[in-house]
Each structure stands twice: as structure tokens, then as C-alpha cells.
Amino acid sequence: MNVPILQMRGITKTFPGVKALQDVTLDVNRGEVHAICGENGAGKSTLMKVLSGVYAHNTFEGDILFENEPCDFASISDSEKRGIVIIHQELALSPYLSIAENIFLGNEMASRGWVDWRKTNLEAAKLLARVGLDENPVTPIQHISVGKQQLVEIAKALSKEVKLLILDEPTAALNDEDSDHLLDLILHLKGQGVTSIIISHKLNEIRKVADAVTIIRDGRSIETLRVDQGQITQERIIRGMVGRDLDSLYPEREPQIGEEVLRIEDWTVQHPQDHTRTVVHNASLNVRKGEVVGLAGLMGAGRTELAMSVFGRTYGRAVSGKVFKYGKEINTSTVPEAIRNGIAYATEDRKHYGLNLIEDIKRNISMAALPKLAKRGWVDKNKETTVANSYR
Ligand SMILES: Nc1ncnc2c1ncn2[C@@H]1O[C@H](COP(=O)(O)OP(=O)(O)O)[C@@H](O)[C@H]1O
Ligand SMILES: [Mg+2]
């Protein structure tokens, strides 16, 4: 039986110069997993922020009914009181606090001004068990992987007695194994009566968990497809997202393959701490001009370790092997040497290893090329701006 839990009607939300949402409709039934699908910038996150009170009710037009009652949330805490909990695209946990502290942050188990730590950790452990996370509640958040942090966010949502769980691209930063675990958990919670909205454009995930899919394009709701009506097909979702039929999912390419640019020979790397473990064994590969070469393998197979150790030995110890550029051996033993030889490395974990978050966008773009932008030790700011702008 399809009983509506959420109805959003005529939602219009404008930012200065941008109409992010225009007359959007969303109907979610109780107990279902409802996917929201759309290209980057379509308005998915904005719609969920409207729903969860991140944007107060007087900052948008339209009506929201939750469990048949009108909603006029002024803040997130208002929506949480009704059992609507949102987990944002960028996780919002405090790295230095423990798992338990994060779960009850803002919602502390306290009496007469004192936090009851025994109870906090005990209740946290129960919640962790519900999400299938085998970690000690006192472990600092920064010591667990992103996949596990995502589970902590869900445990936190459960502590608020969630009825409608909103997950904004929850698997974007997760590997396949962690993604699978998360999707299984969403299905498990569904079995316990939790309704979920999941934003995703990964079609295999949608097929795995969703009962319905609402497609958003350019700030408008295009249509809602339902599994029980046999409407969820890859072709239909893509057509809705991009607004036309695609002749081929992977367009024909005509690569122009040229001479060999890079060759790695007999590359061997040991684990930085555990000296008995060799993480990369005699790896060899070559890349020709115009090629995109994929490094395939399971988690832990050594792909990132290979890439990082080639890029200035930023991983591992006792690195051995040779790197050739256009047939000539080059030195990549430090990051400046690797950069000087034209090698760039875009990290898996951008926020930790790729970007300097307290610097501006300009400096982050120019950082690897500062010597070229400097004269006698001083950065030419005008030149830096011009260069950064052109790459932007
Ligand atoms: N706080 C904001 N201020 C101005 N524009 C915004 C803001 N948030 C989102 N937008 C704009 O609204 C549109 C929809 O954004 P968003 O909801 O984040 O898309 P999605 O989540 O589907 O990728 C985009 O054009 C985006 O640039
Ligand atoms: Mg988004």
C-alpha cells in the first residue's frame, strides 16, 4: 500500500542570479527508498536543504507536507524534531572528537550540566551495532575511514529517531565495498520502517535500492519513475537527466596514439612501517602519447601506492625501479623533481592530500608552479592571478 509520508509542492528557490528550483514536486511514500537523480547543479542538494530546514521556510515558495502536516521549519533542529534527518554531501563530523561525542554532539546525554560519559559510550555502542560498525565509541573520528564515518553519520541519525533519512550522494567518496555495505544498511533500515531519500547518479546503486526515482533537471522535477510499474530503466533515467536520448553511453573515441611518453620498470615499494611487506612488486607499465591508461585492481592491490611512490616517493620506503620519460631515465625521487619532469598527481583524498584548505582557490591552482611565477623569490601576484584564472 502506498501511503504518502512527504509531499513537496511548487517549490521555487532563488539565489541571487540563479533560479535553483522552479515549481518542483516530490512525492515520497512511507517506507520506500526514493532516489533523486540529476546532473551536477540540477538542484538536488538545494531541494533537500529546503526540505530539512537548512533554508528557512520564508526563503522559498511552495508547500511541504510531512505526515499530512504542513511544515514551516526555521532551522534544521525543527525538521529533526519531526524525524527528518539529513546527511550532507560533505560529511560534517568533528575529526578530533570521539565517535560517541560526534553521535551525541548537540544532543548530549547530560543531567544537571554534567555529561554522563558512561551512558554516552554505552548508547553509542548500541547505535554502532545497529549500523554494523565494529569500532570502539571512544575512537577519534579522524582515525576511521570515510566509509566508517558515513556509518557514524547514520548512527547519529538513528539516535534522533529518524523517520525520513536524507542522504546526499552518500557513496561519492566511498569504495565499492563500503558503498555496498551502506546500501545494504539503507535496505535494512527500510525493513525497520525508515523511509530514505538518496541522491545518487550511480545507476547501479539506484537499481539496487530504489523503489522510486525522481529526476531533476535544471531546477525542475521531470518525472517520478516507480519500480512496481516497471519504469526504472537506465535509458529512461538518462533521458530524463540529460533531456534527450543518448545514442551511446560511451561515445566513440578516436585516440591519436603516439610515441611512448612514460615507462616504469621493475617498480618495487615496501610498506612504510611494516618492512616485511612489499606493497608493489616489480611493477612495469608504459604510457604512450594520447593514451589514458587505467590501473585496475581490488582495494589494497597497490594502485595508489604505485602512483604515490612514483610521484616523489610520497608513499613507501626502499623504493626501487626506474622511470623513463621519452626513453630517458628521469629522477622522481622528490616531489619537486617529479613536478619538474612534468608529472602531476591528483589525490584520491583531495581534502587531506590535494588541497590547502585555508588558502584561496588561486593559490591552490598556482601552488605547483610557484617557482615559474616568481622573480628573485617574490611571487608576481598579477601573473599568478592571470595564470590561475586561465586554468580556472
Ligand atoms: N548557496 C548558494 N548560492 C548561490 N547559488 C547556489 C547556492 N547553492 C546552490 N546554488 C546554485 O543552485 C544550483 C543547484 O545547485 P545544487 O542544488 O547544489 O545542485 P546539485 O546538488 O543537483 O548538484 C546550481 O546552479 C548552484 O550553483
Ligand atoms: Mg549536490
Short mmCIF file of C-alpha atoms and ligand atoms in Angstrom, two decimals, residues 13-16 18-21 38-49 55 89 168-169 199 201 216 219, ligand 1:
data_model
loop_
_atom_site.label_atom_id
_atom_site.label_comp_id
_atom_site.label_asym_id
_atom_site.label_seq_id
_atom_site.Cartn_x
_atom_site.Cartn_y
_atom_site.Cartn_z
CA LYS A 13 14.04 28.70 -4.61
CA THR A 14 16.07 31.60 -5.94
CA PHE A 15 19.63 32.61 -5.14
CA PRO A 16 20.93 35.95 -6.35
CA VAL A 18 20.16 31.77 -10.06
CA LYS A 19 16.80 30.08 -10.02
CA ALA A 20 17.93 26.87 -8.36
CA LEU A 21 14.47 25.29 -8.15
CA GLY A 38 20.04 14.59 -11.85
CA GLU A 39 23.16 16.11 -13.31
CA ASN A 40 25.55 18.31 -11.33
CA GLY A 41 23.91 21.62 -10.49
CA ALA A 42 20.40 20.33 -11.23
CA GLY A 43 19.18 21.43 -7.78
CA LYS A 44 19.15 18.15 -5.84
CA SER A 45 21.03 19.37 -2.77
CA THR A 46 19.07 22.61 -2.71
CA LEU A 47 15.78 20.68 -2.69
CA MET A 48 16.94 18.62 0.28
CA LYS A 49 18.12 21.71 2.13
CA TYR A 55 16.83 27.14 4.18
CA GLN A 89 27.30 15.63 0.79
CA ASP A 168 23.11 13.44 -0.24
CA GLU A 169 25.45 11.46 -2.51
CA ILE A 199 20.70 11.39 -4.00
CA HIS A 201 23.61 9.38 -10.11
CA ILE A 216 15.51 16.75 -11.50
CA GLY A 219 15.82 23.03 -11.25
N1 LIG B 1 24.19 28.96 -1.64
C1 LIG B 1 24.08 29.14 -2.97
N2 LIG B 1 24.21 30.37 -3.51
C2 LIG B 1 24.08 30.57 -4.84
N3 LIG B 1 23.83 29.59 -5.73
C3 LIG B 1 23.68 28.34 -5.25
C4 LIG B 1 23.81 28.05 -3.86
N4 LIG B 1 23.63 26.72 -3.69
C5 LIG B 1 23.40 26.21 -4.91
N5 LIG B 1 23.42 27.17 -5.85
C6 LIG B 1 23.18 27.00 -7.28
O1 LIG B 1 21.95 26.33 -7.44
C7 LIG B 1 22.01 25.35 -8.45
C8 LIG B 1 21.69 23.98 -7.90
O2 LIG B 1 22.72 23.58 -7.02
P1 LIG B 1 22.68 22.23 -6.20
O3 LIG B 1 21.37 22.10 -5.53
O4 LIG B 1 23.89 22.20 -5.33
O5 LIG B 1 22.81 21.14 -7.35
P2 LIG B 1 23.07 19.55 -7.26
O6 LIG B 1 23.06 19.17 -5.83
O7 LIG B 1 21.97 18.94 -8.06
O8 LIG B 1 24.40 19.32 -7.91
C9 LIG B 1 23.41 25.46 -9.06
O9 LIG B 1 23.34 26.32 -10.16
C10 LIG B 1 24.20 26.09 -7.94
O10 LIG B 1 25.30 26.80 -8.44
#
